[in-house]
């Protein structure tokens, strides 16, 4: 009898120890995240002022700012979203709703899973050869945006498919029963109902794109840009101009990489301030994505 | 009751509307199919670019020299083209990262799936996933200016650029890749298996290690493999914190360049189309692509298997 009680006690002890170990390991991750945020805030928050946000890059750390990088990041993200969202959603819809269940669909599926795992720097190499040289787009905003759009395409496709998969079959059957064509079913029912999941995927993809550095270094993005691209709105007819698409650019992560690679510690503070901006943007976008997903899960109950 | 026949114009209108709708339907299907095909075009584009751009390089250097020479100095006057130093750099940083991420990620996954209360799991899992949302350039900053100085307090002779600090930070970054996928796999294990173990007198730990972990092994394996692929392809952390000097060593306290860091380093300089530097980054890219592709396919296969298991 005693030995059984001993075994039971020992096993309870094992369980308690493992629970402690689990909490410890989980907190390593959480504590690192907090340490990283605290480190950036301590190093960078003092430099993050209006002057920093409205100045161009400079040889002197104290007068350097991120204006060109902020504008560059916004413009690149805008074009990336305009390319990746329609293309990714369309591909996701086809794969989930239209694709015949045969080898072609399997190949496409394996292919997308692989694309999601290709290192981002490889996308940069592809863009350098195709967009920069073969298409002649140069080191422009357009090249950067296309590169990042290709990079986040798998994220958008997978999110679209998962959102569509949660819609019950009965919704589709009901639509067909009323005489709707497949496209009408997709456009009037499936897309509106899956909008939350799709939006989440697009936001997550963009938050990934805004922090990407390696592929943009590869296509030759410059860190020292002391001008803004041409404005998209002009005073004379036709009032909109797309010449900014071909402009040289820099973005926040490139600027941060440039500053962190310099030996002078004064520039490290600038890098930290840029890092605070980047983290605020990416974590903010992730928070929005989590919020959207949560709201949608509550709003729609089949 | 008498039914009045529809006027002919209305019938024709209805037919025309139906034709228009069916045309729209077919057009939409084609456009959507074209969008889906674009993913194939991208893959073909990547493979062709790597093959074409590196063909000149391999024509001149020769694959055997490329794989066996121990010095990588493509931009020096005395150019040598041995990929081995970059491969060892990649292997060492990846090994350090995995030594951090695999045990921690697995323990976190077991704890979240078998021990943590529902509410705690719902909060902690997305919180941990934020680790992989942080831009890698920020991790590079953290590795160079926080983790390495911290390590230097323990090991005073550690150089400013070293693979250890970069690898540790990379490992923490990929914890959520291991923990989230493994946890999904373990939660997919049917409850009955656990009940069986409990009925035999096992505690949670024994159940987790002897029943749930083996049952979810292919899913967990795919998590490991994808984490490896991720670590091999990681660029900015190693480019910033591990130094960019090719260095044939297996000692993690040394600075070294990885394949990815080399591509970044060369791209930072002036890079004329068709120059030696230009060709060498595509040659390095081929090695990187083949390595990660192998891991990705293995991971995909494993994950498919675990999905089909129940």
XYZ file of C-alpha atoms in Angstrom:
612
model
C 0.000 0.000 0.000
C 2.719 2.393 0.975
C 4.579 1.919 -2.253
C 1.480 2.808 -4.269
C 1.048 5.980 -2.272
C 4.684 6.772 -2.903
C 4.254 6.267 -6.629
C 1.172 8.491 -6.642
C 2.993 11.173 -4.674
C 5.967 10.999 -6.990
C 3.813 11.329 -10.066
C 1.979 14.299 -8.591
C 5.370 15.864 -7.895
C 6.470 15.253 -11.487
C 3.352 17.004 -12.732
C 3.912 20.015 -10.497
C 7.529 20.271 -11.612
C 6.594 20.124 -15.245
C 3.930 22.782 -14.761
C 6.604 25.024 -13.266
C 8.927 24.250 -16.182
C 6.156 25.055 -18.666
C 5.438 28.418 -17.069
C 9.170 29.136 -17.014
C 9.674 28.334 -20.716
C 6.622 30.317 -21.754
C 7.813 33.284 -19.757
C 11.222 33.161 -21.500
C 9.404 34.089 -24.698
C 7.229 36.725 -23.072
C 10.103 38.218 -21.064
C 12.275 38.447 -24.175
C 9.488 40.317 -25.933
C 9.211 42.715 -23.007
C 13.006 43.124 -22.784
C 13.167 43.876 -26.492
C 10.436 46.507 -26.227
C 11.952 48.047 -23.102
C 15.426 48.120 -24.656
C 14.134 49.893 -27.769
C 12.042 52.359 -25.780
C 14.912 53.258 -23.426
C 17.382 53.715 -26.290
C 15.048 55.335 -28.756
C 12.113 57.098 -27.185
C 14.171 60.183 -26.330
C 14.982 60.664 -30.022
C 11.488 60.094 -31.290
C 10.277 63.676 -31.640
C 8.715 65.846 -34.322
C 12.095 66.853 -35.676
C 13.039 63.174 -36.121
C 9.817 62.467 -38.001
C 10.134 65.435 -40.340
C 13.851 65.386 -41.228
C 15.726 63.594 -43.957
C 18.684 61.273 -43.392
C 21.831 63.170 -42.480
C 25.502 62.621 -41.810
C 25.006 63.981 -38.300
C 23.048 61.617 -36.095
C 21.362 64.366 -34.100
C 19.793 66.052 -37.116
C 18.905 62.874 -39.040
C 15.298 61.821 -39.400
C 12.987 59.305 -41.015
C 10.745 61.458 -43.208
C 11.778 59.788 -46.473
C 11.512 56.347 -44.872
C 8.028 56.943 -43.451
C 6.717 58.255 -46.782
C 8.498 55.445 -48.630
C 7.037 52.757 -46.366
C 3.518 54.167 -46.756
C 3.715 54.354 -50.551
C 5.250 50.882 -50.891
C 2.586 49.405 -48.586
C -0.177 51.091 -50.584
C 0.970 49.539 -53.859
C 1.717 46.183 -52.194
C -1.824 46.043 -50.813
C -3.327 46.986 -54.189
C -1.463 44.129 -55.889
C -1.418 41.393 -53.244
C -4.994 41.677 -51.959
C -6.952 41.224 -55.239
C -4.518 38.640 -56.614
C -4.344 36.649 -53.383
C -8.079 36.711 -52.727
C -8.845 35.685 -56.314
C -6.363 32.818 -56.141
C -7.753 31.724 -52.771
C -11.325 31.743 -54.072
C -10.378 29.688 -57.110
C -8.474 27.123 -55.071
C -11.243 26.732 -52.509
C -14.400 27.026 -54.647
C -13.479 26.267 -58.245
C -10.463 23.967 -58.259
C -11.218 20.449 -59.456
C -10.043 17.839 -56.982
C -7.289 16.485 -59.168
C -3.532 16.594 -59.535
C -3.487 20.198 -60.731
C -5.071 21.350 -57.477
C -2.625 19.250 -55.450
C 0.338 20.687 -57.320
C -0.940 24.229 -56.748
C -1.417 23.515 -53.066
C 2.074 22.060 -52.570
C 3.447 24.958 -54.575
C 1.833 27.587 -52.360
C 2.986 25.810 -49.199
C 6.505 25.885 -50.619
C 6.306 29.541 -51.618
C 5.364 30.417 -48.046
C 8.607 28.796 -46.911
C 10.976 30.328 -49.447
C 13.366 32.709 -47.614
C 12.528 36.342 -48.266
C 16.012 37.081 -49.574
C 15.369 34.665 -52.459
C 12.361 36.776 -53.477
C 14.792 39.680 -53.480
C 17.094 37.834 -55.913
C 14.162 37.029 -58.181
C 13.057 40.685 -58.089
C 16.593 41.907 -58.804
C 16.796 39.821 -61.946
C 13.194 40.178 -63.166
C 11.807 43.505 -61.950
C 15.004 45.576 -61.772
C 16.773 44.361 -64.921
C 14.449 42.338 -67.171
C 11.440 44.672 -66.771
C 13.649 47.738 -66.281
C 11.781 49.092 -63.248
C 15.067 49.991 -61.493
C 15.384 50.496 -57.729
C 11.915 52.023 -57.618
C 8.885 52.017 -55.364
C 7.138 49.844 -57.953
C 9.877 47.186 -57.786
C 9.806 47.166 -53.987
C 6.017 46.924 -53.849
C 5.847 44.105 -56.405
C 8.556 42.193 -54.541
C 6.709 42.473 -51.236
C 3.377 41.656 -52.895
C 4.809 38.408 -54.275
C 6.264 37.704 -50.832
C 2.968 38.030 -48.946
C 0.786 36.426 -51.631
C 0.835 32.979 -49.934
C -0.295 34.555 -46.637
C -3.308 36.192 -48.314
C -4.167 33.026 -50.266
C -4.056 30.783 -47.194
C -6.118 33.252 -45.114
C -8.750 33.507 -47.867
C -9.044 29.746 -48.153
C -9.355 29.271 -44.414
C -12.022 31.974 -44.192
C -14.026 30.383 -47.021
C -13.704 26.945 -45.458
C -15.571 28.060 -42.323
C -18.697 28.935 -44.347
C -21.123 26.023 -44.164
C -22.057 24.152 -47.321
C -25.714 24.976 -46.778
C -25.103 28.647 -47.597
C -23.798 27.679 -51.027
C -26.624 25.205 -51.615
C -29.218 27.825 -50.665
C -27.740 30.295 -53.121
C -27.686 27.769 -55.961
C -31.237 26.710 -55.133
C -32.391 30.264 -55.776
C -30.785 30.155 -59.215
C -27.581 32.039 -58.539
C -24.546 31.257 -60.650
C -21.290 30.273 -59.009
C -19.857 33.765 -59.372
C -23.011 35.333 -57.899
C -22.728 32.965 -54.954
C -19.113 33.956 -54.447
C -19.674 37.689 -54.877
C -22.931 38.136 -52.953
C -22.472 35.552 -50.220
C -19.116 33.876 -49.751
C -16.897 36.958 -50.000
C -18.999 39.171 -47.685
C -19.213 36.396 -45.054
C -15.476 35.685 -45.152
C -14.431 39.332 -45.220
C -13.228 39.304 -41.603
C -10.902 36.362 -42.102
C -9.616 37.745 -45.392
C -9.019 41.201 -43.893
C -7.109 39.571 -41.045
C -4.883 37.776 -43.534
C -4.242 40.908 -45.589
C -3.358 42.938 -42.481
C -1.023 40.211 -41.183
C 0.601 40.008 -44.604
C 1.115 43.770 -44.772
C 2.538 43.854 -41.243
C 5.033 41.243 -42.400
C 5.828 43.269 -45.530
C 6.411 46.534 -43.697
C 9.159 44.958 -41.589
C 10.887 43.133 -44.449
C 14.441 44.274 -45.035
C 16.447 41.617 -46.858
C 14.583 41.515 -50.188
C 14.676 45.310 -50.418
C 18.409 45.402 -49.715
C 18.809 42.877 -52.519
C 16.937 44.985 -55.078
C 19.224 47.896 -54.189
C 17.137 50.146 -51.959
C 19.182 53.104 -50.779
C 19.345 54.350 -47.212
C 20.374 57.895 -48.010
C 17.391 59.563 -49.661
C 17.057 63.311 -49.129
C 13.945 63.963 -51.194
C 10.343 62.844 -51.390
C 8.801 61.090 -54.414
C 6.680 63.207 -56.768
C 3.286 63.911 -55.221
C 0.500 61.645 -56.516
C -1.848 64.632 -56.949
C -0.866 67.431 -59.325
C -2.254 70.890 -59.971
C -2.903 70.411 -63.682
C -4.882 67.941 -65.756
C -5.257 64.934 -65.224
C -4.562 65.772 -61.566
C -3.171 62.359 -60.672
C 0.358 61.346 -61.444
C 2.003 57.963 -61.146
C 5.563 59.138 -61.628
C 6.203 58.456 -57.909
C 6.031 54.745 -58.738
C 9.377 55.028 -60.518
C 11.020 57.086 -57.801
C 14.002 56.031 -55.702
C 12.945 55.278 -52.169
C 13.909 54.151 -48.727
C 11.756 52.443 -46.091
C 11.851 52.230 -42.300
C 13.599 48.838 -41.957
C 16.285 49.817 -44.514
C 16.893 53.050 -42.626
C 17.126 51.165 -39.338
C 19.514 48.579 -40.821
C 21.744 51.368 -42.125
C 21.898 53.093 -38.767
C 22.434 49.944 -36.723
C 25.347 48.901 -38.968
C 27.282 52.100 -38.249
C 29.961 51.954 -35.573
C 29.037 55.377 -34.120
C 26.693 54.741 -31.130
C 24.898 58.053 -31.758
C 23.312 56.445 -34.827
C 22.214 53.466 -32.722
C 19.809 55.767 -30.913
C 18.333 56.749 -34.256
C 18.053 53.053 -35.115
C 16.259 52.415 -31.818
C 13.815 55.264 -32.472
C 13.100 53.800 -35.927
C 12.674 50.414 -34.280
C 10.084 51.850 -31.892
C 8.147 53.155 -34.901
C 8.388 49.814 -36.719
C 7.345 47.786 -33.689
C 4.447 50.140 -32.985
C 3.245 49.750 -36.573
C 3.619 45.955 -36.794
C 2.242 45.169 -33.346
C -0.556 47.685 -33.938
C -1.484 45.946 -37.198
C -1.398 42.565 -35.472
C -3.648 43.903 -32.714
C -6.104 45.162 -35.336
C -6.021 41.754 -37.021
C -6.719 39.938 -33.742
C -9.529 42.394 -32.998
C -11.117 41.959 -36.433
C -10.962 38.184 -36.133
C -12.482 38.301 -32.647
C -15.321 40.607 -33.730
C -16.100 38.478 -36.762
C -16.142 35.293 -34.740
C -18.689 36.862 -32.417
C -20.778 38.537 -35.119
C -21.291 35.513 -37.353
C -22.776 32.353 -35.950
C -24.032 29.820 -38.415
C -57.506 30.049 -63.843
C -56.078 31.089 -67.175
C -52.469 31.917 -67.641
C -51.576 34.756 -69.989
C -48.514 33.961 -72.071
C -45.508 36.217 -71.485
C -44.887 38.824 -74.162
C -42.108 37.806 -76.501
C -39.897 40.805 -75.599
C -39.864 39.760 -71.972
C -38.886 36.200 -72.806
C -36.077 37.456 -74.991
C -34.958 39.826 -72.234
C -34.869 37.006 -69.736
C -32.834 34.845 -72.091
C -30.404 37.677 -72.713
C -30.022 38.322 -68.998
C -29.330 34.679 -68.397
C -26.729 34.659 -71.175
C -25.060 37.720 -69.691
C -24.952 36.117 -66.249
C -23.488 32.907 -67.556
C -20.902 34.882 -69.532
C -19.968 36.812 -66.395
C -19.782 33.535 -64.501
C -17.398 31.992 -67.015
C -15.288 35.146 -67.238
C -14.933 35.308 -63.468
C -13.919 31.655 -63.299
C -11.195 32.268 -65.867
C -9.867 35.368 -64.096
C -9.791 33.581 -60.738
C -8.022 30.616 -62.322
C -5.444 32.952 -63.819
C -4.821 34.467 -60.388
C -4.280 30.997 -58.944
C -1.877 30.184 -61.769
C 0.203 33.215 -60.844
C 1.626 31.266 -57.895
C 3.011 28.728 -60.364
C 4.463 31.546 -62.455
C 6.227 32.909 -59.372
C 7.765 29.530 -58.556
C 8.835 28.981 -62.142
C 10.214 32.537 -62.147
C 12.313 31.914 -59.033
C 13.695 28.618 -60.311
C 14.472 30.004 -63.765
C 16.100 33.161 -62.433
C 18.325 31.154 -60.107
C 19.215 28.670 -62.855
C 19.925 31.257 -65.567
C 21.745 33.834 -63.456
C 23.995 31.251 -61.812
C 24.721 29.242 -64.973
C 27.578 31.546 -66.027
C 29.009 31.295 -62.532
C 28.912 27.504 -62.443
C 30.265 27.373 -65.986
C 33.369 29.266 -64.904
C 33.917 27.999 -61.361
C 32.755 24.433 -61.638
C 30.425 22.777 -59.163
C 33.120 20.633 -57.569
C 35.319 23.620 -56.668
C 32.243 25.472 -55.467
C 31.299 22.677 -53.070
C 34.758 21.691 -51.844
C 36.965 24.807 -51.762
C 37.291 26.139 -48.213
C 37.749 29.844 -49.010
C 35.013 32.223 -50.151
C 36.437 35.522 -51.395
C 34.548 36.236 -54.639
C 35.155 39.987 -54.501
C 38.903 39.872 -53.782
C 41.589 40.173 -56.429
C 42.556 36.601 -55.542
C 39.011 35.302 -55.900
C 38.172 31.903 -54.426
C 34.727 30.380 -54.717
C 34.229 27.756 -52.021
C 30.752 27.892 -50.491
C 31.767 25.836 -47.428
C 32.492 28.786 -45.070
C 29.026 30.202 -45.756
C 27.448 26.776 -45.268
C 29.158 26.248 -41.914
C 28.088 29.752 -40.835
C 24.506 28.896 -41.741
C 24.698 25.511 -40.006
C 26.147 26.906 -36.769
C 23.641 29.768 -36.420
C 20.815 27.350 -37.267
C 22.074 24.812 -34.720
C 22.237 27.469 -31.977
C 18.750 28.667 -32.874
C 17.359 25.128 -32.787
C 19.097 24.374 -29.478
C 17.038 27.270 -28.092
C 13.779 26.879 -29.987
C 13.227 23.104 -30.034
C 13.326 22.324 -26.283
C 11.608 25.547 -25.245
C 9.031 25.374 -28.034
C 8.218 21.737 -27.298
C 7.855 22.277 -23.548
C 5.663 25.331 -24.177
C 3.529 23.307 -26.588
C 3.067 20.438 -24.103
C 2.295 22.871 -21.310
C -0.197 24.870 -23.373
C -1.914 21.783 -24.728
C -1.982 19.531 -21.635
C -1.607 21.737 -18.566
C -2.682 25.342 -19.139
C -6.314 26.279 -18.442
C -8.344 27.276 -21.489
C -8.326 30.997 -20.724
C -4.571 31.110 -20.151
C -3.927 29.312 -23.432
C -6.200 31.677 -25.369
C -4.135 34.630 -24.137
C -0.612 33.204 -24.147
C -0.674 31.540 -27.550
C -1.315 34.754 -29.535
C 1.036 36.631 -27.185
C 3.842 34.204 -28.045
C 2.975 34.465 -31.727
C 3.758 38.180 -31.504
C 7.395 37.035 -31.221
C 7.321 36.076 -34.875
C 5.599 39.348 -35.834
C 8.510 41.530 -34.721
C 10.517 42.689 -37.773
C 13.792 40.790 -38.060
C 15.835 43.974 -38.377
C 14.627 44.877 -34.872
C 15.796 41.455 -33.663
C 19.155 42.207 -35.249
C 19.406 45.385 -33.198
C 18.408 43.454 -30.076
C 21.009 40.726 -30.729
C 23.846 43.151 -31.415
C 23.177 45.775 -28.750
C 21.441 43.857 -25.957
C 22.057 40.098 -26.054
C 25.723 40.181 -27.120
C 26.726 42.731 -24.419
C 24.842 40.542 -21.924
C 26.748 37.451 -23.098
C 30.010 39.390 -22.942
C 29.471 39.790 -19.217
C 29.528 35.987 -18.944
C 32.201 35.452 -21.588
C 34.469 38.525 -21.619
C 36.433 37.376 -24.669
C 33.327 37.148 -26.889
C 33.728 39.381 -29.976
C 31.128 42.081 -30.812
C 29.982 40.095 -33.817
C 29.365 36.435 -33.027
C 27.090 33.621 -34.110
C 26.048 32.774 -30.549
C 24.076 35.962 -29.848
C 22.543 35.962 -33.331
C 21.604 32.288 -33.017
C 20.010 32.682 -29.581
C 17.854 35.595 -30.724
C 16.916 33.711 -33.881
C 15.924 30.757 -31.691
C 13.634 32.917 -29.580
C 12.106 34.316 -32.744
C 11.200 30.822 -34.012
C 9.797 29.542 -30.679
C 6.231 30.271 -31.823
C 6.792 28.333 -35.073
C 7.602 25.261 -32.979
C 5.133 25.815 -30.152
C 2.017 26.811 -32.110
C 2.239 24.090 -34.762
C 3.150 21.431 -32.189
C 0.333 22.509 -29.927
C -2.147 22.289 -32.812
C -0.883 18.782 -33.527
C -1.154 17.678 -29.900
C -4.624 19.100 -29.494
C -5.640 17.111 -32.552
C -4.919 13.896 -30.657
C -8.279 12.342 -29.694
C -9.322 12.689 -26.087
C -9.941 8.945 -25.799
C -6.200 8.244 -26.002
C -5.595 10.524 -23.013
C -8.474 8.986 -21.055
C -6.965 5.581 -21.710
C -3.633 6.673 -20.277
C -5.245 8.259 -17.229
C -7.259 5.099 -16.643
C -3.987 3.168 -16.555
C -2.797 5.446 -13.765
C -0.580 7.766 -15.787
C -0.191 11.380 -14.753
C -0.363 14.288 -17.168
C 3.380 14.249 -17.816
C 3.491 10.545 -18.674
C 0.373 10.918 -20.810
C 1.931 13.841 -22.651
C 5.302 12.191 -23.207
C 4.274 8.582 -23.845
C 0.892 8.971 -25.542
C 0.189 12.462 -26.889
C 3.687 13.345 -28.108
C 4.176 10.109 -30.103
C 0.648 10.323 -31.507
C 1.274 13.884 -32.689
C 4.829 13.177 -33.806
C 4.429 13.863 -37.506
C 2.794 17.221 -36.785
C 5.501 18.090 -34.290
C 8.127 16.901 -36.746
C 6.736 19.210 -39.397
C 6.940 22.079 -36.886
C 10.618 21.270 -36.272
C 11.400 21.026 -39.961
C 9.666 24.313 -40.777
C 11.563 25.964 -37.920
C 14.831 24.684 -39.410
C 13.890 26.044 -42.818
C 13.019 29.364 -41.242
C 16.366 29.535 -39.385
C 18.367 28.647 -42.503
C 16.657 31.410 -44.476
C 16.775 34.072 -41.765
C 18.786 37.024 -42.965
C 18.786 40.280 -41.053
C 19.604 38.963 -37.570
C 22.757 37.216 -38.774
C 23.678 40.023 -41.165
C 23.599 42.537 -38.312
C 24.828 40.543 -35.319
C 27.027 37.696 -36.631
C 29.365 39.795 -38.748
C 29.718 39.380 -42.495
C 33.153 37.772 -42.751
C 33.141 34.274 -44.258
C 34.780 32.092 -41.631
C 35.176 28.323 -41.804
C 34.525 27.409 -38.189
C 32.086 25.433 -36.088
C 32.706 27.581 -33.000
C 29.581 29.655 -32.266
C 31.540 32.289 -30.344
C 33.255 33.326 -33.597
C 31.974 35.843 -36.123
C 30.981 34.349 -39.476
C 28.848 35.039 -42.541
C 25.886 32.892 -43.480
C 24.658 32.357 -47.044
C 21.936 34.958 -46.490
C 24.293 37.484 -44.867
C 26.617 37.201 -47.850
C 23.790 38.023 -50.258
C 22.916 41.094 -48.188
C 26.533 42.200 -47.867
C 27.157 42.054 -51.608
C 23.830 43.738 -52.380
C 24.753 46.674 -50.144
C 27.616 47.561 -52.466
C 27.446 48.692 -56.044
C 26.290 45.713 -58.049
C 26.558 46.010 -61.834
C 24.471 43.554 -63.816
C 26.535 40.523 -64.774
C 29.525 41.304 -62.523
C 31.205 38.602 -60.435
C 29.442 39.862 -57.302
C 26.107 39.762 -59.094
C 26.649 36.190 -60.255
C 27.937 35.002 -56.885
C 24.810 36.026 -54.975
C 22.702 33.952 -57.343
C 25.034 30.985 -56.860
C 24.651 31.417 -53.087
C 20.888 31.768 -53.647
C 20.756 28.397 -55.415
C 22.291 26.670 -52.384
C 19.920 28.469 -50.019
C 16.890 27.656 -52.169
C 17.764 23.966 -52.473
C 18.364 23.678 -48.714
C 15.092 25.334 -47.699
C 13.103 23.604 -50.443
C 14.181 20.226 -49.087
C 13.067 21.148 -45.578
C 9.807 22.695 -46.797
C 8.801 19.630 -48.786
C 9.656 17.336 -45.871
C 7.628 19.566 -43.531
C 4.666 19.611 -45.895
C 4.683 15.818 -46.239
C 4.812 15.347 -42.465
C 1.971 17.790 -41.886
C -0.222 16.100 -44.493
C 0.330 12.801 -42.768
C -0.678 14.093 -39.374
C -3.833 15.634 -40.801
C -4.873 12.356 -42.321
C -4.175 10.330 -39.201
C -7.515 10.904 -37.495
